Structure formats: C-alpha cells, structure tokens
XYZ file of C-alpha atoms in Angstrom:
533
model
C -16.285 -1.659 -21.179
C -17.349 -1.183 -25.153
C -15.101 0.494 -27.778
C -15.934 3.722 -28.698
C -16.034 5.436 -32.251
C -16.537 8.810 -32.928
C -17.532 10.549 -35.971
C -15.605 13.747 -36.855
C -15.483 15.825 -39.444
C -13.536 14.265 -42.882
C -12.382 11.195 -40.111
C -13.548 8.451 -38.439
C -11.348 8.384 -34.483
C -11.580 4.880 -32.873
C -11.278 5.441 -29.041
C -10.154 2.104 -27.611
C -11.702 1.113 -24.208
C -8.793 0.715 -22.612
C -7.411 3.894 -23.582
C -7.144 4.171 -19.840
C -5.439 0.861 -18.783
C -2.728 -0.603 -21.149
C -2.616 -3.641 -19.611
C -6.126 -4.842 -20.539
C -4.855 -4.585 -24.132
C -2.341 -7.684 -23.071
C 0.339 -5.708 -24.883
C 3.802 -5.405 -23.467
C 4.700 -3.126 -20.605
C 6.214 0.115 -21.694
C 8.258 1.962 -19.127
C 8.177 5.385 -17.995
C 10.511 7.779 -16.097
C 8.469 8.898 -13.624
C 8.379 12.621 -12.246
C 6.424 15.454 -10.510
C 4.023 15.835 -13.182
C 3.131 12.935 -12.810
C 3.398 10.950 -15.833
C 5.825 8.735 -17.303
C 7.212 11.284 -19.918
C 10.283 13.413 -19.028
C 9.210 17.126 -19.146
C 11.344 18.246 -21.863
C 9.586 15.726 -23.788
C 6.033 16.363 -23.115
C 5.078 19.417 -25.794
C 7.291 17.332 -28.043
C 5.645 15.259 -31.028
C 6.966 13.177 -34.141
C 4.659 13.345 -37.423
C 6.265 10.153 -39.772
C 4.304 10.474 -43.019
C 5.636 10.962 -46.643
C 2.646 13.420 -47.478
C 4.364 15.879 -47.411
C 1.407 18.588 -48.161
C -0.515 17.013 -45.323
C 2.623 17.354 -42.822
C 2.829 20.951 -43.303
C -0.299 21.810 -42.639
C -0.193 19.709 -39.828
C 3.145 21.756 -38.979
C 1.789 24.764 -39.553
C -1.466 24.340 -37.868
C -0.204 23.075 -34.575
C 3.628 24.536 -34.255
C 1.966 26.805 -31.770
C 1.166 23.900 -29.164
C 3.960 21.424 -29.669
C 7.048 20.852 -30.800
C 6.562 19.454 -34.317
C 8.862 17.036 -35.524
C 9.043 15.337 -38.706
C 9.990 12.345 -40.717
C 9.325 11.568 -44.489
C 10.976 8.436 -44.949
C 10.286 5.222 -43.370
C 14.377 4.207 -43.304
C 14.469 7.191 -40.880
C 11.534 6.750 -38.550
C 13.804 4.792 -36.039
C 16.591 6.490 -35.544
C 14.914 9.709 -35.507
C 12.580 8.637 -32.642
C 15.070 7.483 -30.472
C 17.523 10.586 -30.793
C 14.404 12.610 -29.874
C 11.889 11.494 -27.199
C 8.505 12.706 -27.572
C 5.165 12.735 -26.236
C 3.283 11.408 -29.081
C 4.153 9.823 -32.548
C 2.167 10.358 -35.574
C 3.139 7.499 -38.010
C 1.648 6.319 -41.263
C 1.036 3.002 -41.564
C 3.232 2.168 -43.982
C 6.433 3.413 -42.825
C 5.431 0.383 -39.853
C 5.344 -2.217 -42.447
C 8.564 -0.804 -43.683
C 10.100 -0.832 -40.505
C 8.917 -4.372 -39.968
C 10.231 -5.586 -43.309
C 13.856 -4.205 -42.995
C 14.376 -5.598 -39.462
C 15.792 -8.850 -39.850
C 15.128 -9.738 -36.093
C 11.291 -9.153 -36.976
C 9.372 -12.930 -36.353
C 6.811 -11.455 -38.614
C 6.261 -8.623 -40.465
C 3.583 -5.830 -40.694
C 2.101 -2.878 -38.802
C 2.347 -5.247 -35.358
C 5.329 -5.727 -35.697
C 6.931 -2.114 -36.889
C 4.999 -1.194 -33.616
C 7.114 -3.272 -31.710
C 10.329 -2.320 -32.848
C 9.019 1.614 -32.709
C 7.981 0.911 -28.642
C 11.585 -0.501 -28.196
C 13.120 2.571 -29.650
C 10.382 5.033 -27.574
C 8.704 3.439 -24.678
C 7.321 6.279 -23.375
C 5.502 7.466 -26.281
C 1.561 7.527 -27.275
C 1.489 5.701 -31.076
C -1.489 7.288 -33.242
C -1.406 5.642 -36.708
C -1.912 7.590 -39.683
C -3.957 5.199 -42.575
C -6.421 5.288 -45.178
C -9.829 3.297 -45.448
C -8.202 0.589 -47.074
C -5.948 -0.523 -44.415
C -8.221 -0.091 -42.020
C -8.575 -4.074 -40.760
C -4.897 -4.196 -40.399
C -4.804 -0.473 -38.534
C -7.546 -1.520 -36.198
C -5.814 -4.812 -35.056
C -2.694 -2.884 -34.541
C -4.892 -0.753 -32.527
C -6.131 -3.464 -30.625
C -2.585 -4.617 -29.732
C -1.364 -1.905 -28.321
C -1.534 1.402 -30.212
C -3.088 4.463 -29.023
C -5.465 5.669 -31.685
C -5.650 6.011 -35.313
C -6.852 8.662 -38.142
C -7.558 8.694 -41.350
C -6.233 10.791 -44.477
C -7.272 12.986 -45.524
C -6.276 14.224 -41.611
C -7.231 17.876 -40.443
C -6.055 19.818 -37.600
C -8.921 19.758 -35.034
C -8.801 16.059 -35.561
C -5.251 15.892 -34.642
C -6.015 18.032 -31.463
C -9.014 16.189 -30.038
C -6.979 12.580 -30.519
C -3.617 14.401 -28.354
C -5.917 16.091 -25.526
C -7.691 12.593 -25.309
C -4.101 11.043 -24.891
C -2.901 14.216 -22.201
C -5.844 13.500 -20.443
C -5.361 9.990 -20.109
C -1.693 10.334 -19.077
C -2.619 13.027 -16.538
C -5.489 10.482 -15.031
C -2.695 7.689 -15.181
C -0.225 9.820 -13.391
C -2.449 10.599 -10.735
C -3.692 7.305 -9.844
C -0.001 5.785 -9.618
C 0.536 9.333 -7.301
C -2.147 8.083 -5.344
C -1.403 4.648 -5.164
C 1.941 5.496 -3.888
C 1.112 7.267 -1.680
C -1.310 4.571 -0.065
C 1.187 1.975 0.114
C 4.195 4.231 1.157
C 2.051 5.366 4.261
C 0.746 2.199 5.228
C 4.311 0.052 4.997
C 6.877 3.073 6.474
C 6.717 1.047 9.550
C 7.916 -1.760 7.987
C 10.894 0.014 5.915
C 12.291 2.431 8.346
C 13.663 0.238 10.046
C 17.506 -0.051 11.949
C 16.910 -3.784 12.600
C 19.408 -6.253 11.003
C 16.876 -8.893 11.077
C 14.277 -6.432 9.767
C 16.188 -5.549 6.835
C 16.633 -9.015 6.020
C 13.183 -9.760 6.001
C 13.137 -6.336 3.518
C 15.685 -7.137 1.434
C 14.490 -11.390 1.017
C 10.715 -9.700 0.319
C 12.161 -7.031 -2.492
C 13.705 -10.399 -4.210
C 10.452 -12.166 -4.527
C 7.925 -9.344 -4.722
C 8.811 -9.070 -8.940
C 7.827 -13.233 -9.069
C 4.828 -15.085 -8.927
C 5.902 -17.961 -5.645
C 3.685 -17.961 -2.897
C 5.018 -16.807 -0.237
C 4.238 -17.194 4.017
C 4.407 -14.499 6.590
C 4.617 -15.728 10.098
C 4.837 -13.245 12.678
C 3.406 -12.512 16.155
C 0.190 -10.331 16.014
C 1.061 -6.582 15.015
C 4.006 -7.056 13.739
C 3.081 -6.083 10.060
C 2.028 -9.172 7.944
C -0.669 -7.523 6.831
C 1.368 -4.268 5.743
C 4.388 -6.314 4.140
C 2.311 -8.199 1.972
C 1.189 -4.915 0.663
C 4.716 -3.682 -0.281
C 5.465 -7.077 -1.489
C 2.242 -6.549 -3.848
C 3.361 -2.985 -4.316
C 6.545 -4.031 -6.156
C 5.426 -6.922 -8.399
C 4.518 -7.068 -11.543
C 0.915 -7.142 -10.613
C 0.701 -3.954 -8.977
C -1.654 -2.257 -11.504
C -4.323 -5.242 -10.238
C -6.185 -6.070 -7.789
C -4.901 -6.709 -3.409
C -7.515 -8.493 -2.021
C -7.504 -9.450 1.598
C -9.311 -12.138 3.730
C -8.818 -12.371 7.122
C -10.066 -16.627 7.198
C -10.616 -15.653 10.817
C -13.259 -13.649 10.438
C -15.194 -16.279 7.962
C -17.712 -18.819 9.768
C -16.726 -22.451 8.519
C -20.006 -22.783 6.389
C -18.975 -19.588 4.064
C -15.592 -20.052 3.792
C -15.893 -21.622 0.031
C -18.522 -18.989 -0.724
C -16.450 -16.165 0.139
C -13.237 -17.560 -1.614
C -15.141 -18.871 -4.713
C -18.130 -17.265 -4.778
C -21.449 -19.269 -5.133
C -24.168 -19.295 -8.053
C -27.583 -17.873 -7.545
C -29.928 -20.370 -5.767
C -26.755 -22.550 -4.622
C -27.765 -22.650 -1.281
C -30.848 -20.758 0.727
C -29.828 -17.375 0.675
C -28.354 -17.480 -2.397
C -30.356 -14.889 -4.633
C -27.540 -14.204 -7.009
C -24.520 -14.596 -8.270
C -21.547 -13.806 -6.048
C -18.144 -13.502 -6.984
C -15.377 -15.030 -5.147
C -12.406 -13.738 -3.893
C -10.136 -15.712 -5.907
C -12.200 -14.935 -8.970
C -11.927 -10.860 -8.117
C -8.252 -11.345 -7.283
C -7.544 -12.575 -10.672
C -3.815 -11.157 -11.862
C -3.596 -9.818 -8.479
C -2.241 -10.916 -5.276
C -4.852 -12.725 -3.081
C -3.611 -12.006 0.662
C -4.919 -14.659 2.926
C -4.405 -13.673 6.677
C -4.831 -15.818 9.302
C -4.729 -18.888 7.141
C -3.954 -21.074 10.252
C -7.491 -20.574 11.679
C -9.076 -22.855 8.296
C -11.065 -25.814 8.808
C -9.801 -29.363 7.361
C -12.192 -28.916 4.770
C -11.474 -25.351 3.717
C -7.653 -26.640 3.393
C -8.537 -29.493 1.562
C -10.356 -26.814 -1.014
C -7.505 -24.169 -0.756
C -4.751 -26.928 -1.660
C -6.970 -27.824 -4.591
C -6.872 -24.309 -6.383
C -3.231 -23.950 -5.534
C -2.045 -26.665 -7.212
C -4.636 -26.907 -10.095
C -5.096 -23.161 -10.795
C -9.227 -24.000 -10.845
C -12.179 -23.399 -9.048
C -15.892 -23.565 -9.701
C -18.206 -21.537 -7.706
C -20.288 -23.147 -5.235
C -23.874 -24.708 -7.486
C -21.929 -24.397 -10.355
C -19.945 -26.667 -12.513
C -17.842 -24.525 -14.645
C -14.088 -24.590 -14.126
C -12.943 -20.651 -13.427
C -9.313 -20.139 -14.066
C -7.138 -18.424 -11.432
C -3.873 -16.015 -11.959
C -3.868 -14.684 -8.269
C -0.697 -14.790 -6.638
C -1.062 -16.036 -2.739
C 0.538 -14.590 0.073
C -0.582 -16.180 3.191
C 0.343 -15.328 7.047
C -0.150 -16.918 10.165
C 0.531 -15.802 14.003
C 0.393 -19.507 14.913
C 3.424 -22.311 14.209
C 2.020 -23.984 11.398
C 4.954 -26.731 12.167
C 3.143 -26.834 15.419
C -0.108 -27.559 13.767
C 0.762 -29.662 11.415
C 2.293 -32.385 14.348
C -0.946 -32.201 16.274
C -3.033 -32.886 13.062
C -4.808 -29.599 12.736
C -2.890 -28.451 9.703
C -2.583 -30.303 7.223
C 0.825 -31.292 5.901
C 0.639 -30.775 2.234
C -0.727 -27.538 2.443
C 1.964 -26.160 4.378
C 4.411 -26.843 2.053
C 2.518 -25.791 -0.739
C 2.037 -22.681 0.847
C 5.971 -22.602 2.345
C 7.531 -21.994 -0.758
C 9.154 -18.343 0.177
C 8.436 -18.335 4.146
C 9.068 -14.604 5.994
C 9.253 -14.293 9.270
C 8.804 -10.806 10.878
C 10.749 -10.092 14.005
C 8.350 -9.266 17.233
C 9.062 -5.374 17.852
C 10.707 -6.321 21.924
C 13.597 -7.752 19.356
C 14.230 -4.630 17.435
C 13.612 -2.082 20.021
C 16.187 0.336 18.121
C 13.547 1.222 15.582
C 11.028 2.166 18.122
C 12.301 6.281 17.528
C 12.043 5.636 14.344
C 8.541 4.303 14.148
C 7.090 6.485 17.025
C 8.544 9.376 14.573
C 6.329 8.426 11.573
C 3.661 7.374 13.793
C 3.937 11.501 14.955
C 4.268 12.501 11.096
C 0.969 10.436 10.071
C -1.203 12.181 12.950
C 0.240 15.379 12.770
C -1.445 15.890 9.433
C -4.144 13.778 9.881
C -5.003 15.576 13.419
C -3.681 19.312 12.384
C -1.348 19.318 15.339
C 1.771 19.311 15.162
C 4.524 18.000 18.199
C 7.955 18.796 17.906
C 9.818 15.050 19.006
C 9.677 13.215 22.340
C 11.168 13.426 25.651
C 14.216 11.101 26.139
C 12.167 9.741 29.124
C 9.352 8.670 27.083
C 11.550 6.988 24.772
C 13.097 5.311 27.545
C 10.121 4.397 28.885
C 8.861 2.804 25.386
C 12.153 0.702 25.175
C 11.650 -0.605 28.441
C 8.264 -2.314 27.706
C 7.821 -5.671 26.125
C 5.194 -4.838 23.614
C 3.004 -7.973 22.945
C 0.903 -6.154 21.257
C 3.973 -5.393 19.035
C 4.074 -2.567 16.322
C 0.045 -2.354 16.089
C -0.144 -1.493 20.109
C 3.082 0.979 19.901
C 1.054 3.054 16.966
C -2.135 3.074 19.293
C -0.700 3.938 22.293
C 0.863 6.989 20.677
C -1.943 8.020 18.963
C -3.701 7.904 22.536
C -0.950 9.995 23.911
C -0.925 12.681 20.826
C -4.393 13.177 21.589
C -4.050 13.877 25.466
C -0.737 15.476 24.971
C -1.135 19.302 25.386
C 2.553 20.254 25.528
C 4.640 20.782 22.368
C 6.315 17.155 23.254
C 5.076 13.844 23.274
C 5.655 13.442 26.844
C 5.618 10.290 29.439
C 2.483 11.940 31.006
C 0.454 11.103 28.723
C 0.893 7.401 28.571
C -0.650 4.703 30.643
C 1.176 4.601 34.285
C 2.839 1.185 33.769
C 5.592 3.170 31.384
C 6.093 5.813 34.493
C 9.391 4.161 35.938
C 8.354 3.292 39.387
C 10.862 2.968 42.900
C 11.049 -0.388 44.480
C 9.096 0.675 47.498
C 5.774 1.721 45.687
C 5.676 -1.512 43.981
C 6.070 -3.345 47.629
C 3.269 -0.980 48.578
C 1.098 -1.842 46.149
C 2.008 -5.671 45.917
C 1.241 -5.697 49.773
C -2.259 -4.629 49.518
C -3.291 -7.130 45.989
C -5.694 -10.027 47.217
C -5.443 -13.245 45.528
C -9.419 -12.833 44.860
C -8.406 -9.990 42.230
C -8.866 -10.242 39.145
C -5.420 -9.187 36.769
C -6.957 -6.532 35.126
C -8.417 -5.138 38.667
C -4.275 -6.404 40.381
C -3.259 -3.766 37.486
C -5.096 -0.628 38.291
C -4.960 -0.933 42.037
C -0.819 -0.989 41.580
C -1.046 2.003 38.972
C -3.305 4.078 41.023
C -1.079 3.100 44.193
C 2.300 3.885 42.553
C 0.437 7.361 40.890
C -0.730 8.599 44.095
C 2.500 7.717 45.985
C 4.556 9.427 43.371
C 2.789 12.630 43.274
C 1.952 12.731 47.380
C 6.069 12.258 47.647
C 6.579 15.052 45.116
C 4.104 17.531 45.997
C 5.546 17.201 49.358
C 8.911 18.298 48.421
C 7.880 21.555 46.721
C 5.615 22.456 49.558
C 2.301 21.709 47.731
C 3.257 24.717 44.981
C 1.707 23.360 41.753
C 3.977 24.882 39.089
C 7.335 23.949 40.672
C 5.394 20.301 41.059
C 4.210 20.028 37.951
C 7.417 21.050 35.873
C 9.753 18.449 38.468
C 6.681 15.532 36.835
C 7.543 16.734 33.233
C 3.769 17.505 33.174
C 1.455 20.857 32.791
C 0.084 22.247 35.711
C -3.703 21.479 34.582
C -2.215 17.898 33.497
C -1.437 18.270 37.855
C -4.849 19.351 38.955
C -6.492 16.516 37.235
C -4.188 13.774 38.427
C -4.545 15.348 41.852
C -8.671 15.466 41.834
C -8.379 11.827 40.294
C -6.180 10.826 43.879
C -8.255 13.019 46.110
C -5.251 15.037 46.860
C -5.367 18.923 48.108
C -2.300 21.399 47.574
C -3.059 22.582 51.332
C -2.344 19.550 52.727
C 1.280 20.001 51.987
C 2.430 23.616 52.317
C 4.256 23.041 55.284
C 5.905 19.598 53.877
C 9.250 19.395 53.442
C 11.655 16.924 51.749
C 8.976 14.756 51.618
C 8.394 14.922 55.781
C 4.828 15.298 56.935
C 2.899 13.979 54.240
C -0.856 13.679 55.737
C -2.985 11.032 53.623
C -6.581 12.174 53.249
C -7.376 8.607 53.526
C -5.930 7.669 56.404
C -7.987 7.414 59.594
C-alpha cells in the first residue's frame, strides 16, 4: 500500500494509504458512537463541519461556497479552537496549522509541543471527527508528519472550494466503507456465537461473563470442552471483543495438520526449504500478527510441534522453516482441547510446561445434556438462521418435540442439536417443527415395543444395524397399533401421529403396511401383519 498525491488545481492533496484503516497509522484509537448509518458519527453531527483558520477572507468564501452542503462552523482564534469543538461535534474539522501549535503551547499537560501534539489534545476534545489541516508550503514537513500520525488529510492556502469538496467526499466515503465493514463484521460474529450467548445456563453465563473479562487483554487463554460444544465459536466472540478485533482470526485445527507440516503451516517455510518448497509461504503465526491465533485441537500436537509452540510463546519469535531470520509475533493465542490435557500430561503425551503456559485463563464449556434449559432457546435461533437462509419460514415447535429434544443425551452436543434441526426443517412440511420429522429414537416409545425389538437383536449385529432394526420395529408397531384404532382411515391416523397424511403414506409404504388391512380393526383388535405367515 503506497501513499497517494494528487495534483489539483492551486493545491497539492496528500491521500494517506491508510485513509481506510486508522490503525495502520499506529495512532491512538478514537471512539465512535455507533448507529444505523453506520458510522461512528451521531447523525446530527454528520452535515456538521468546523473551519479554524484566522484568514478570515479565505473562511468566507469557504462559508459561502459550501453553506449549501454542511453546516459551516467557524473559529478565528486559536484560544477558541477547543472549547468550540467540544460544545459542537462535527463531522470534519478544518484547522490551520498554527492554531495546533498554539493549542500545543498553551496546554501545560502537553509532553511536547507542536502540530502532534495540538492534534492530540483536539482528538481528546472530538474523537469522532476527520482532522484536515490547513498549511502553507512552508510547513509542509511538519504538516505531513502530523499527517502521518494520525490526521486525515491536509491542503494548502491558497484553498478553493472544489478542493475542499473532493478532500470531505474522500473522507464520507471512507466512513461509509468503514461503517459497513464493522456492519458486516457484526453481523458475522453475532450469527455465528448466538448459540453461545442465549443462553439460561448458570454455568453458561459464567463461562460468558469470565470470557467478556479477558476478551479486552492479551493472556492466553484455554477452552476445554466436549466436541460441539462451541470452542470454536467462543473464541470468536472472545476475539470479537478485544482490542484486536479490527485484525486478523486465524484458525488451525492441529488435527487436521500431518506431523511433518505442522512447523510449515504455523511458521511458514522459505522457498527451496524443503522439496516442494517453490516459494515463500507465510505462516500462520506470521499472518496472525496483532490478531488472535485460534489453535483448535491443540491436544492432538506431536512432542516436537509442542516443543516449537512453547518456544514462540514464551520468546515471542519464530523463523520460518530454511530461514534464519527471527520474525516477531503479536498474536494473541487461544487454544482448545476436547481431551484432559491433565490427563495427558500424567501419561507423558503432553508436555507439562506447555500446559501451563497455555493455562493461563482456562474456560471450560458445559456439555449441552447439562444445560438442557437452553435447548428452546437454541433450537429457536437455529429456526431464525434457516428460515432466512432457506426462505421458509416455521412458526415454533410442538411441546412434544421439545420434550423429545430434552430427553436425549446429545454427545454430539450443540453442533448435532443444530444439524438435526436443520434435517428436520428441511423434511418438515407443516407450519411446525414437528417430532415427525426427526430420527425415530426421539419418538417416545412404550415398554413393550422396546421388548419386541430387544427380543429379536442377535449378538452377531452390528450397533449401528441393533439401531435400525429397533427403530424400524418400534415405527411399524406404533403405526400398525394406531392405524388399527381409527379403522385404517388415514386423516384421523395421521392427525392422532401429529404428522401429515402424505408424511402417513410414506411411513406406511416404507413398513409395507395397507389401509385395507385395518378397516374392520378396532381398539387396536385384529391387527393382521403382512409379514406374518
């Protein structure tokens, strides 16, 4: 990214590179109030702008020229500048150069005086505003250092109009593009971790409320959790809410990594470092830089790969694999694990030091069978998400569905609650998310068609062939038993199930079973089995 200068007419405009992102100027963060316009700047403040300059004949033309478009403001002497700004917020301020040095001199808290520092002391009293100073050529070292620090722009007298114009739509358009990308940001985390905060769970909101006190530091921090319980989504909102939010997340799921491109994938190697090798490749660490580096699975690491990863954490340095440079690291860890590391680290296949190193701020997420109570809650959002992502909307669930879901033990925790009811809103066909269209295993089930089923298992069975034989078994018994007591009429059937009558025919052509065969059933009597001999 290069610096930018454009020639206009009677000015010279210096567009700074990072016009776009403040923070690569490494100046100090300046907070905005954040609304549906998405920007920082309150709306009554946005048309509003602050012209500090004791040329007078150059102000009013400036006044003139633009009172159409903004709200002009205006300020002729430097002993004024402050107090003005701050009883009027405004989108922009227009400042000469001077009145900063001015500023600076007068303010007896000032560690050193010039432009740099009047720009200070003007951010404290305005954070929200865009700072264009107002110079001539020979201040122009001084103005373009100031610029460098932190300042939005600059122009020089004499000033005209159309200048003044091009340097505010610049700044508009830049706050618009910044608006929308912390709108879409937002919106990527919020949907991604409202499984994690909606949440009725004491032990839940614990977790919540310890993660909100160390998302704004820099300690490493441990998840430990079963599978699918959300590791992977809380140290998003932990990332979310630090100080590092505007940089990268960066995820690596050490799993996934074979043992001999572990340290290339986490450091990155040189080009010809090994065969393969045709060019430089960055590594994680080194793209996470003043970011958070999430690093899932971290219990699945080799002893070598540990011995590497305690290295960086405690020295802050890395060189790439062939190379022999020493690469700096500002990326905060979070690491999670489904396995005991305690565990591990007693058998010898963790090592010691690295668990504590990584153990600073430990978190451990409660499995979803010990907060059932949020499972309305999170089938709710789960029906939100898919409703717009599917165009189909379902207006709640059946209490027996949510009975159902509390009944079962969920190993698969929060991950296989959302899949299983995005499974079901795609089969449902009703305007509910109804039991029907769940696996059978969540249909409650009497005693006796689990005997029946149980009776005929053989111990030569697989489990996963043990499982279907007893669903089928308990289906088929269910809807024989039922169709029986309505006299094999399909609507009066279907609606005693909770089901749709086509939901009926196909569970009935999946069993083999014909409506005939029990028109003159009653109260479940007479039942005839077209399987039986």
């Amino acid at each position: 990214m290069q610096d930018v200068v454009v020639i206009a007419p009677a000015c010279t405009i210096f567009l700074p590179a990072a016009i776009y992102s403040r923070t690569e100027r490494h100046m100090p963060t300046r907070s905005k109030t954040a609304n549906s316009n998405g920007g920082g700047i309150r709306s009554s403040a946005r048309r509003a702008m602050l012209i500090a300059t004791s040329r007078g004949e150059e102000l009013e033309q400036l006044r003139s020229a633009l009172a159409g478009q903004w709200r002009i403001m205006s300020c002729i002497d430097s002993g004024e500048l402050l107090s003005m700004s701050l009883a009027s917020p405004c989108f922009a301020v227009l400042v000469d150069v001077d009145f900063l040095r001015d500023v600076a001199s007068q303010d007896s808290g000032a560690q050193a005086g010039g432009a740099e520092a009047g720009l200070h002391l003007l951010w404290k009293r305005v954070p929200g505003a865009h700072v264009v100073i107002l110079a001539g050529a020979g201040d122009m070292r001084e103005v373009v250092a100031t610029v460098k620090k932190g300042a939005d722009n600059y122009l020089t007298y004499p000033i005209h109009p159309d200048e003044v114009r091009y340097v505010l739509e610049s700044l508009e358009a830049a706050h618009r593009m910044e608006g929308e990308l912390s709108y879409l940001r937002d919106s990527f985390w919020g949907e991604d971790v409202k499984r994690l905060t909606r949440t009725e769970s004491p032990a839940m909101r614990e977790v919540l409320t310890k993660a909100k006190a160390a998302a704004p530091t820099s300690a490493l921090i441990l998840l430990t959790g079963e599978s699918g319980t959300g590791k992977s989504s809380l140290a998003k909102l932990i990332h979310a809410h630090s100080m590092r939010k505007d940089k990268p997340f960066v995820a690596v799921h050490c799993g996934a990594i074979p043992d001999t491109l572990v340290e290339s994938e986490l450091f990155g190697h040189e080009k010809g470092a090994f065969t393969g090798a045709v060019r430089r490749k960055l590594g994680k660490f080194e793209i996470a830089h003043g970011g958070t580096l999430f690093l899932d699975e971290v219990g699945t690491l080799s002893m070598a790969a540990q011995v590497k990863l305690l290295q960086v954490l405690q020295e802050k340095t890395f060189h790439r694999v062939g190379g022999e440079t020493d690469i700096l690291t500002d990326a905060r860890v979070i690491a999670a694990a489904n396995q005991d590391l305690k565990a591990m680290v007693r058998e010898g296949r963790f090592r010691e030091d690295l668990y504590y190193r990584l153990n600073v701020f430990p978190l451990d997420i409660p499995p979803l069978r010990e907060r059932k109570m949020d499972i309305p809650l999170l089938v709710a959002s789960f029906l939100e998400r898919l409703g717009s992502e599917y165009g189909k909307q379902l207006h709640g669930v059946t209490p027996e569905t949510l009975e159902a879901l509390a009944r079962y033990d969920w190993p698969g925790n929060v991950r296989e609650l959302e899949n299983l009811v995005e499974r079901a809103f795609i089969l449902e066909d009703s305007h509910m998310l109804t039991l029907d269209s769940f696996p059978v295993e969540f249909h409650p089930a009497h005693a006796c068609y689990a005997e029946q089923a149980q009776r005929s298992v053989g111990a030569e069975m697989t489990l996963a062939e043990v499982r279907e034989q007893a669903r089928d078994a308990v289906e088929k018994q269910y809807l024989q038993d039922v169709l029986a007591m309505h006299g094999g009429r399909i609507n009066k059937t279907a609606a005693h199930a909770g089901i749709t009558p086509r939901q009926l025919h196909k569970l009935m052509a999946r069993h083999g079973l014909d409506k005939k065969q029990y028109k003159n059933a009653s109260g479940g009597q007479g039942i005839i089995d077209p399987q039986a001999p």
